[in-house]
Amino acid sequence: MRTTRRRILAPAALAVAALALTAGCSGSDTEKSGPVSITVAGMPTSQQPKQLDAFKRKITDFSAANPDVKVVGDEAVFDIRTFQAQLAGGKLPTVFYVPFTEMQGLIARQQIADITSAVGADSAVSRINPSILKVTKDSNGHIYGVPIQAYSMGLLYNRDLFKEAGLDPDKPPTTWDEVRTAAKAIQTATGVQGFASMTKDNTGGWVLTTMSYANGSTIQSADGKKATVDNDATRSALQFYRSLRWDDNTFGSNFLLGYNDAMKAFAGGKVGMFVQGADAYTTVVSNMGMKPDDFGLAPLPQAGNGLGTLGGGTVAIINPRASANEVKAAIKWLEFDNFRKYSSEQEAVADAKAKAADKQPVGAPALPLFDQATTDQYLGWVKDYVNVPRQNYASFFATAQSVALVPEPPTKAQETYGTLDTVIQAVLTRRDADINALLTDAQRTVQAIIDAG
C-alpha cells in the first residue's frame, strides 16, 4: 500500500524539465574524449531549496570522484497515468524510480534495461538482500533494476504486555494459532485488547492481502489481469478474524481504525499485537512516545504453504535506450547516491553521528537492504551510535534474509484494498456474516475494477 503513497521519495507533481548540474564536466557521451552523460530523476524542485541544494552538492561530490560522468538532474517522478506513455516515447531519464509493483510487468514486456552484465561481483548491487533483489529479476536470474528502499510487513507486539501476561517477549508467536493464544493471554491478564487490525482507508485490505500471502495465496494474478480474492487463504484469514472477534472477544470494539488510529493505540499500550510495516519503530517510538523497550517486532507468521510477506519499496530502473557506458555510469551514480554508508566506514559513521545528534534512531528495526555480511559490517562501524535495543528484534532479523517478499497487487491496488475493507468490517460487525458470499461479491467487484483499469 505504501509503495504508491509513501515510499517514492520524490516531489508530488510530475515535471519533465531537466536541469544540468554538471560541477565542471564538459562534452557529451557521444564524444570519445568527453564524459558519459546521464539524466537522473528525483531532483527536488525550486520549491524545496534545502533539498535541491543537497542534491546539487551530491552531484558536485560525485563529479569530483567520477570526472568521466556528467550528471543531469531531472524533476520527473513516477505517475501511473503518464508513465507508460513516457516510457514508450523514450522520454524517461536515464535513471528513473518506480514502485516494486511495476517491476515484473516491465520485465515481462522487456521495457527496461537488463543491467546484469554491468553489476560486478564487487558492486553494492550484488550484495543487496536476496529477498529484495528478487523483485528485480526475471526467471533466468537477470537483473533489471536497483532497489534503493524496501519495507516488509511483520507482527508488532508490546513486549511489556507479553511479560505481564506470562509470555516470553523474546519468543513471539510464529503461527496464527499462537497469535490467538497470546491475544487471549494478554487480554485475560491485563485487560488490554489482545489483537487489532486496521480496517478503513484501504488499510484493512492492505493487511488482509498480507495475511492472504502468509496463508498461501495472492489476491490478483501475477500479470494483474485476474482477481483471485475468493480463495482459501483469504477465507482462512477472515475466519481467524472472526474467531478473535466473536469467539474470544480479543479484537476490541472499534472496527473503523485507520493507519494513525492503530499506530496511536499500539504506542499507547492499548493493543497487544497487530500486523504492520516492520519499519514502524520511528513512528511509534520517536514520534508517538512508546517506550523503546516495549516495542516488539516479529516476522509475519506463515501457514505451512505461506508465500511470504507483503513487501514494497522503490526500484531504480534504467532507460532501455541507454548505452552500455550509460548503464555503467548510472549504476555508479546509484551506488554513490544511496549506498555509500554501506561501503565506507567514514560515511557510515558521519551519517550515524548526525542522526544520533538529532535524536533520531540509529539501528532501528527494518527490512535490511543488504545481505547479512554487509549489514553486519555497517552495524559494526556505527555500533557506538546505535541507540535502539536491537536485541529485542532478534526473531525478525533471523528471517529477514529468507522470508520471501511478495509485491502488492499489480493493478488498482488501492481500489482493491478498499473493496476488502468492507469485507473485513462486515466480518467484525456481524456475527452472521457469510464469508463465502462476501468473498464472491468482492471477487466480482475487484475483477470489474481490474477490467475498468
Coordinates of C-alpha atoms in Angstrom, one line a residue:
M1 CA 0.0 0.0 0.0
R2 CA 2.7 2.5 1.0
T3 CA 4.6 1.8 -2.2
T4 CA 2.5 4.3 -4.1
R5 CA 1.6 6.7 -1.3
R6 CA 4.6 6.9 0.9
R7 CA 7.7 5.2 -0.5
I8 CA 8.6 7.1 -3.7
L9 CA 11.0 9.7 -2.3
A10 CA 10.4 12.4 -4.9
P11 CA 8.2 15.6 -5.4
A12 CA 4.5 15.0 -5.7
A13 CA 3.9 16.5 -9.2
L14 CA 5.4 15.4 -12.4
A15 CA 7.8 17.7 -14.1
V16 CA 9.8 16.8 -17.2
A17 CA 12.1 19.8 -17.5
A18 CA 15.7 18.8 -16.9
L19 CA 18.3 20.9 -15.2
A20 CA 22.0 20.3 -15.9
L21 CA 24.1 20.2 -12.7
T22 CA 27.5 19.4 -14.0
A23 CA 30.1 20.6 -11.5
G24 CA 32.8 21.1 -14.0
C25 CA 32.1 18.4 -16.5
S26 CA 32.1 19.1 -20.3
G27 CA 31.4 17.3 -23.5
S28 CA 28.8 14.6 -24.3
D29 CA 28.6 10.9 -24.0
T30 CA 28.9 10.7 -27.8
E31 CA 32.4 12.1 -27.7
K32 CA 35.0 9.5 -27.0
S33 CA 37.1 12.0 -25.1
G34 CA 34.2 13.5 -23.1
P35 CA 32.3 12.2 -20.1
V36 CA 29.3 10.0 -20.4
S37 CA 26.2 12.0 -19.7
I38 CA 23.2 10.6 -17.8
T39 CA 20.0 12.1 -16.5
V40 CA 18.7 11.2 -13.1
A41 CA 15.1 11.6 -11.8
G42 CA 14.0 12.7 -8.4
M43 CA 15.7 16.1 -8.4
P44 CA 13.9 18.4 -5.9
T45 CA 12.0 21.4 -7.3
S46 CA 12.9 25.0 -6.6
Q47 CA 10.1 25.0 -4.0
Q48 CA 12.3 22.7 -2.0
P49 CA 15.5 24.8 -1.7
K50 CA 17.3 22.9 1.0
Q51 CA 16.7 19.5 -0.7
L52 CA 17.7 21.0 -4.0
D53 CA 21.0 22.4 -2.6
A54 CA 21.8 19.0 -1.1
F55 CA 21.1 17.3 -4.4
K56 CA 23.4 19.8 -6.2
R57 CA 26.2 19.2 -3.6
K58 CA 25.8 15.4 -4.1
I59 CA 26.3 15.8 -7.8
T60 CA 29.3 18.0 -7.2
D61 CA 30.9 15.4 -4.9
F62 CA 30.0 12.6 -7.4
S63 CA 31.6 14.6 -10.3
A64 CA 34.8 15.2 -8.4
A65 CA 35.1 11.4 -7.7
N66 CA 33.9 10.5 -11.3
P67 CA 35.1 13.1 -13.8
D68 CA 34.2 10.7 -16.6
V69 CA 30.5 11.0 -15.8
K70 CA 28.2 14.1 -16.3
V71 CA 25.0 14.0 -14.2
V72 CA 21.9 15.9 -15.3
G73 CA 19.1 16.3 -12.7
D74 CA 15.5 15.8 -13.8
E75 CA 12.4 16.6 -11.7
A76 CA 10.4 13.6 -13.2
V77 CA 8.7 11.3 -10.8
F78 CA 6.5 8.2 -11.2
D79 CA 2.9 8.9 -12.1
I80 CA 0.9 5.8 -13.1
R81 CA -1.2 7.9 -15.5
T82 CA 1.7 9.0 -17.7
F83 CA 4.4 6.5 -17.0
Q84 CA 3.8 4.1 -19.9
A85 CA 3.4 6.9 -22.4
Q86 CA 6.7 8.4 -21.3
L87 CA 8.4 5.0 -21.5
A88 CA 7.1 4.2 -24.9
G89 CA 8.1 7.6 -26.2
G90 CA 11.6 7.4 -24.9
K91 CA 11.0 10.4 -22.6
L92 CA 12.2 8.9 -19.3
P93 CA 15.6 10.0 -17.8
T94 CA 18.4 7.5 -17.8
V95 CA 17.7 6.7 -14.2
F96 CA 14.0 6.6 -13.0
Y97 CA 12.3 5.3 -9.9
V98 CA 9.2 3.0 -9.8
P99 CA 7.3 1.1 -7.1
F100 CA 8.0 -2.6 -6.6
T101 CA 4.6 -3.4 -8.1
E102 CA 5.8 -2.3 -11.6
M103 CA 8.8 -4.4 -11.9
Q104 CA 7.6 -7.8 -13.1
G105 CA 5.4 -6.3 -15.7
L106 CA 8.2 -4.1 -17.0
I107 CA 10.5 -7.1 -17.2
A108 CA 7.9 -9.3 -18.9
R109 CA 7.3 -6.6 -21.5
Q110 CA 11.1 -6.0 -22.0
Q111 CA 10.6 -2.3 -21.4
I112 CA 13.7 -1.7 -19.2
A113 CA 17.4 -2.3 -19.5
D114 CA 18.9 -5.6 -18.5
I115 CA 21.8 -4.5 -16.2
T116 CA 23.2 -7.9 -15.3
S117 CA 26.4 -7.5 -17.1
A118 CA 27.1 -4.1 -15.5
V119 CA 26.7 -5.5 -12.0
G120 CA 30.2 -6.7 -11.0
A121 CA 31.0 -9.0 -8.2
D122 CA 32.3 -6.1 -6.1
S123 CA 29.2 -3.9 -6.8
A124 CA 27.0 -3.0 -3.9
V125 CA 24.0 -4.1 -6.0
S126 CA 25.3 -7.7 -5.9
R127 CA 25.2 -7.6 -2.1
I128 CA 21.5 -6.5 -1.8
N129 CA 19.3 -8.7 0.4
P130 CA 18.4 -11.6 -2.0
S131 CA 14.7 -11.5 -1.0
I132 CA 14.6 -7.8 -2.1
L133 CA 16.8 -8.1 -5.2
K134 CA 14.5 -11.0 -6.4
V135 CA 11.8 -8.3 -7.2
T136 CA 14.1 -7.0 -9.9
K137 CA 15.0 -10.4 -11.5
D138 CA 13.4 -12.5 -14.3
S139 CA 13.1 -16.3 -14.2
N140 CA 16.7 -16.6 -15.5
G141 CA 18.1 -14.5 -12.8
H142 CA 18.9 -11.4 -14.9
I143 CA 18.8 -8.1 -13.0
Y144 CA 16.6 -5.2 -14.3
G145 CA 16.8 -2.7 -11.5
V146 CA 18.4 -1.5 -8.3
P147 CA 16.2 -1.5 -5.2
I148 CA 17.0 1.6 -3.1
Q149 CA 14.4 1.3 -0.4
A150 CA 12.3 -1.5 0.9
Y151 CA 9.9 -2.5 3.6
S152 CA 8.1 -5.6 4.7
M153 CA 5.1 -6.4 6.9
G154 CA 5.6 -8.0 10.3
L155 CA 3.9 -8.7 13.6
L156 CA 4.2 -5.8 16.0
Y157 CA 3.7 -6.7 19.7
N158 CA 4.0 -5.0 23.1
R159 CA 6.8 -6.6 25.0
D160 CA 5.7 -5.3 28.3
L161 CA 2.2 -6.7 27.9
F162 CA 3.8 -10.0 26.9
K163 CA 5.7 -10.0 30.2
E164 CA 2.5 -9.1 32.2
A165 CA 0.7 -12.0 30.5
G166 CA 3.4 -14.5 31.4
L167 CA 4.5 -14.7 27.8
D168 CA 8.2 -14.7 26.7
P169 CA 8.8 -11.5 24.8
D170 CA 11.9 -13.0 23.2
K171 CA 9.8 -15.8 21.7
P172 CA 6.9 -14.1 19.9
P173 CA 4.2 -16.1 18.0
T174 CA 5.3 -17.9 14.9
T175 CA 1.8 -19.2 13.8
W176 CA -1.6 -17.7 13.7
D177 CA -2.8 -20.2 16.4
E178 CA 0.0 -18.9 18.6
V179 CA -1.1 -15.3 17.9
R180 CA -4.7 -16.2 19.0
T181 CA -3.4 -17.9 22.2
A182 CA -1.2 -14.9 23.0
A183 CA -4.1 -12.5 22.4
K184 CA -6.2 -14.4 24.9
A185 CA -3.4 -14.4 27.5
I186 CA -2.8 -10.7 27.2
Q187 CA -6.5 -9.8 27.5
T188 CA -7.1 -12.1 30.4
A189 CA -4.0 -11.0 32.4
T190 CA -4.1 -7.2 31.6
G191 CA -7.5 -6.3 30.3
V192 CA -5.8 -4.8 27.2
Q193 CA -7.1 -5.7 23.8
G194 CA -5.1 -8.7 22.6
F195 CA -5.2 -8.1 18.8
A196 CA -6.2 -5.3 16.4
S197 CA -6.3 -4.6 12.8
M198 CA -6.7 -1.5 10.6
T199 CA -10.0 -1.6 8.8
K200 CA -10.6 1.6 6.8
D201 CA -9.0 4.0 4.3
N202 CA -7.7 0.9 2.3
T203 CA -5.5 -0.2 5.2
G204 CA -7.7 -3.1 6.2
G205 CA -7.5 -4.6 2.7
W206 CA -3.7 -4.0 2.7
V207 CA -3.4 -6.1 5.9
L208 CA -5.8 -8.7 4.7
T209 CA -3.8 -9.1 1.5
T210 CA -0.7 -9.5 3.6
M211 CA -2.4 -12.2 5.6
S212 CA -3.6 -13.9 2.4
Y213 CA 0.0 -14.1 1.3
A214 CA 1.0 -15.6 4.6
N215 CA -1.8 -18.2 4.3
G216 CA -0.8 -19.2 0.7
S217 CA -2.4 -17.2 -2.0
T218 CA -2.3 -13.8 -3.8
I219 CA -5.4 -11.8 -4.5
Q220 CA -4.6 -11.0 -8.1
S221 CA -2.8 -13.0 -10.8
A222 CA 0.8 -12.1 -11.4
D223 CA 0.0 -10.1 -14.5
G224 CA -2.7 -8.2 -12.7
K225 CA -5.4 -9.3 -15.2
K226 CA -7.4 -11.6 -12.9
A227 CA -8.9 -11.2 -9.5
T228 CA -8.1 -14.1 -7.1
V229 CA -9.7 -12.7 -4.0
D230 CA -12.1 -15.7 -3.4
N231 CA -9.5 -18.2 -2.2
D232 CA -8.9 -20.4 0.8
A233 CA -6.0 -18.3 2.1
T234 CA -8.2 -15.1 2.3
R235 CA -11.0 -17.2 3.8
S236 CA -8.7 -18.5 6.5
A237 CA -7.6 -15.0 7.4
L238 CA -11.2 -13.9 7.7
Q239 CA -12.1 -16.9 9.8
F240 CA -9.1 -16.0 12.1
Y241 CA -10.6 -12.5 12.5
R242 CA -14.0 -14.0 13.2
S243 CA -12.6 -16.3 15.9
L244 CA -10.8 -13.5 17.7
R245 CA -13.8 -11.2 17.4
W246 CA -16.8 -13.4 18.2
D247 CA -15.3 -16.5 20.0
D248 CA -12.5 -14.9 22.0
N249 CA -13.6 -11.3 22.3
T250 CA -9.9 -10.2 21.9
F251 CA -10.5 -7.9 18.9
G252 CA -11.8 -4.8 20.8
S253 CA -14.9 -2.8 19.9
N254 CA -13.7 -0.2 17.4
F255 CA -13.8 -1.6 13.9
L256 CA -13.1 1.6 12.0
L257 CA -9.4 2.0 12.5
G258 CA -7.1 3.8 10.1
Y259 CA -3.3 3.9 10.0
N260 CA -2.8 6.6 12.6
D261 CA -5.5 5.2 14.8
A262 CA -3.9 1.8 15.0
M263 CA -0.4 3.2 15.5
K264 CA -1.5 5.5 18.3
A265 CA -3.4 2.7 20.1
F266 CA -0.3 0.5 19.9
A267 CA 2.1 3.3 21.0
G268 CA -0.2 4.0 23.9
G269 CA -0.2 0.4 25.2
K270 CA -3.9 -0.2 24.3
V271 CA -3.2 -3.1 21.9
G272 CA -1.1 -6.3 22.4
M273 CA -0.4 -7.2 18.7
F274 CA -1.2 -6.1 15.2
V275 CA 0.1 -6.5 11.6
Q276 CA 2.0 -3.5 10.3
G277 CA 5.1 -2.4 8.4
A278 CA 8.3 -3.6 10.1
D279 CA 9.7 -0.1 9.9
A280 CA 7.2 1.3 12.3
Y281 CA 9.7 2.0 15.1
T282 CA 10.4 5.6 14.3
T283 CA 6.7 6.4 14.1
V284 CA 5.5 4.8 17.3
V285 CA 8.6 5.3 19.4
S286 CA 10.3 8.6 18.2
N287 CA 7.1 10.3 17.2
M288 CA 4.4 8.9 19.4
G289 CA 6.3 8.3 22.6
M290 CA 6.2 4.5 23.0
K291 CA 9.0 3.2 25.3
P292 CA 11.8 1.7 23.2
D293 CA 11.9 -1.4 25.4
D294 CA 8.1 -2.0 24.9
F295 CA 8.4 -2.2 21.1
G296 CA 8.4 -5.7 19.8
L297 CA 8.7 -6.9 16.2
A298 CA 8.4 -10.5 14.9
P299 CA 8.3 -12.0 11.4
L300 CA 4.8 -12.3 9.9
P301 CA 3.6 -15.8 10.9
Q302 CA 3.3 -18.2 8.0
A303 CA 1.0 -21.1 7.3
G304 CA 2.5 -24.3 6.0
N305 CA 2.0 -23.2 2.4
G306 CA 2.6 -19.4 3.1
L307 CA 4.1 -17.4 0.2
G308 CA 5.9 -14.9 2.4
T309 CA 5.1 -11.4 3.5
L310 CA 3.9 -8.4 1.6
G311 CA 6.8 -6.1 0.6
G312 CA 7.1 -2.8 -1.2
G313 CA 9.6 -0.1 -1.9
T314 CA 11.3 1.8 -4.7
V315 CA 13.4 0.5 -7.5
A316 CA 15.7 2.5 -9.8
I317 CA 15.3 1.4 -13.4
I318 CA 17.5 2.4 -16.4
N319 CA 16.1 3.6 -19.7
P320 CA 16.3 0.7 -22.2
R321 CA 17.8 3.1 -24.8
A322 CA 20.8 3.7 -22.6
S323 CA 24.2 2.6 -24.0
A324 CA 26.4 0.2 -22.1
N325 CA 28.5 3.0 -20.8
E326 CA 25.5 4.9 -19.7
V327 CA 24.2 1.9 -17.8
K328 CA 27.6 1.6 -16.0
A329 CA 27.6 5.3 -15.2
A330 CA 24.0 5.1 -13.9
I331 CA 25.0 2.2 -11.5
K332 CA 27.9 4.3 -10.3
W333 CA 25.6 7.2 -9.5
L334 CA 23.0 4.9 -7.8
E335 CA 25.6 3.4 -5.6
F336 CA 27.1 6.8 -4.7
D337 CA 23.7 8.3 -4.1
N338 CA 22.2 5.6 -2.0
F339 CA 24.8 3.1 -0.7
R340 CA 27.9 5.0 0.4
K341 CA 27.3 4.3 4.1
Y342 CA 27.4 0.6 3.4
S343 CA 30.8 0.7 1.7
S344 CA 32.6 3.5 3.6
E345 CA 33.1 3.5 7.3
Q346 CA 33.7 7.2 7.2
E347 CA 30.3 7.8 5.5
A348 CA 28.6 5.4 7.8
V349 CA 29.9 7.0 11.0
A350 CA 29.2 10.5 9.8
D351 CA 25.6 9.6 8.9
A352 CA 25.0 7.8 12.2
K353 CA 26.6 10.5 14.3
A354 CA 24.4 13.2 12.7
K355 CA 21.3 11.1 13.3
A356 CA 22.2 10.4 16.9
A357 CA 22.9 14.1 17.5
D358 CA 19.4 14.9 16.1
K359 CA 17.9 12.2 18.4
Q360 CA 16.9 10.1 15.5
P361 CA 17.1 6.3 15.9
V362 CA 20.2 4.6 14.6
G363 CA 19.8 0.9 14.0
A364 CA 16.0 0.9 14.1
P365 CA 14.4 -2.4 13.0
A366 CA 13.6 -2.6 9.3
L367 CA 14.0 -4.9 6.4
P368 CA 17.7 -5.0 5.8
L369 CA 18.5 -3.7 2.3
F370 CA 21.8 -5.6 2.1
D371 CA 23.0 -9.1 2.7
Q372 CA 24.0 -10.2 6.2
A373 CA 27.7 -9.7 5.8
T374 CA 27.2 -6.1 4.6
T375 CA 24.6 -5.4 7.2
D376 CA 26.9 -6.7 10.0
Q377 CA 29.8 -4.7 8.7
Y378 CA 27.7 -1.5 8.7
L379 CA 26.4 -2.1 12.2
G380 CA 30.0 -2.7 13.4
W381 CA 31.0 0.7 12.0
V382 CA 28.2 2.5 13.8
K383 CA 28.0 0.5 17.0
D384 CA 28.9 3.4 19.2
Y385 CA 25.9 5.4 17.9
V386 CA 23.2 2.6 17.9
N387 CA 20.5 3.9 20.2
V388 CA 17.8 1.2 19.9
P389 CA 17.6 -2.2 21.7
R390 CA 18.2 -4.3 18.6
Q391 CA 18.4 -7.5 20.7
N392 CA 14.6 -7.2 21.1
Y393 CA 14.1 -7.9 17.4
A394 CA 16.3 -10.9 17.0
S395 CA 13.5 -13.2 15.7
F396 CA 12.7 -10.7 12.9
F397 CA 16.3 -10.2 11.9
A398 CA 16.8 -14.0 11.9
T399 CA 14.4 -14.4 9.0
A400 CA 14.8 -11.0 7.2
Q401 CA 17.1 -12.5 4.6
S402 CA 15.0 -15.6 3.9
V403 CA 11.2 -14.8 4.1
A404 CA 10.1 -14.1 0.6
L405 CA 8.7 -10.7 -0.3
V406 CA 5.5 -10.7 -2.3
P407 CA 4.7 -7.5 -4.1
E408 CA 1.4 -5.6 -3.7
P409 CA -1.4 -6.4 -6.3
P410 CA -0.2 -5.0 -9.6
T411 CA -3.5 -3.5 -10.8
K412 CA -5.5 -0.9 -8.9
A413 CA -4.1 -1.9 -5.6
Q414 CA -5.8 0.9 -3.6
E415 CA -9.2 0.2 -5.1
T416 CA -8.8 -3.5 -4.4
Y417 CA -7.9 -2.8 -0.8
G418 CA -10.9 -0.5 -0.4
T419 CA -13.2 -3.4 -1.5
L420 CA -11.6 -5.7 1.1
D421 CA -12.1 -3.0 3.8
T422 CA -15.8 -3.6 3.6
V423 CA -15.4 -7.3 3.8
I424 CA -13.4 -7.0 7.0
Q425 CA -15.8 -4.6 8.5
A426 CA -18.7 -6.9 7.8
V427 CA -17.0 -9.9 9.5
L428 CA -16.1 -7.9 12.6
T429 CA -19.5 -6.2 13.0
R430 CA -21.9 -9.0 12.0
R431 CA -21.8 -12.3 13.8
D432 CA -23.8 -14.0 11.0
A433 CA -21.6 -12.5 8.1
D434 CA -21.3 -15.0 5.3
I435 CA -17.6 -15.1 4.5
N436 CA -18.1 -17.1 1.3
A437 CA -20.7 -14.7 0.0
L438 CA -18.6 -11.7 0.9
L439 CA -15.7 -13.1 -1.0
T440 CA -17.8 -14.0 -4.0
D441 CA -19.0 -10.4 -4.2
A442 CA -15.5 -9.0 -3.6
Q443 CA -14.2 -11.2 -6.4
R444 CA -16.7 -9.7 -8.8
T445 CA -16.0 -6.2 -7.7
V446 CA -12.3 -6.5 -7.9
Q447 CA -12.5 -8.1 -11.3
A448 CA -14.6 -5.2 -12.5
I449 CA -12.1 -2.7 -11.1
I450 CA -9.3 -4.5 -13.0
D451 CA -11.3 -4.6 -16.2
A452 CA -12.1 -0.9 -16.0
G453 CA -8.4 -0.1 -15.3

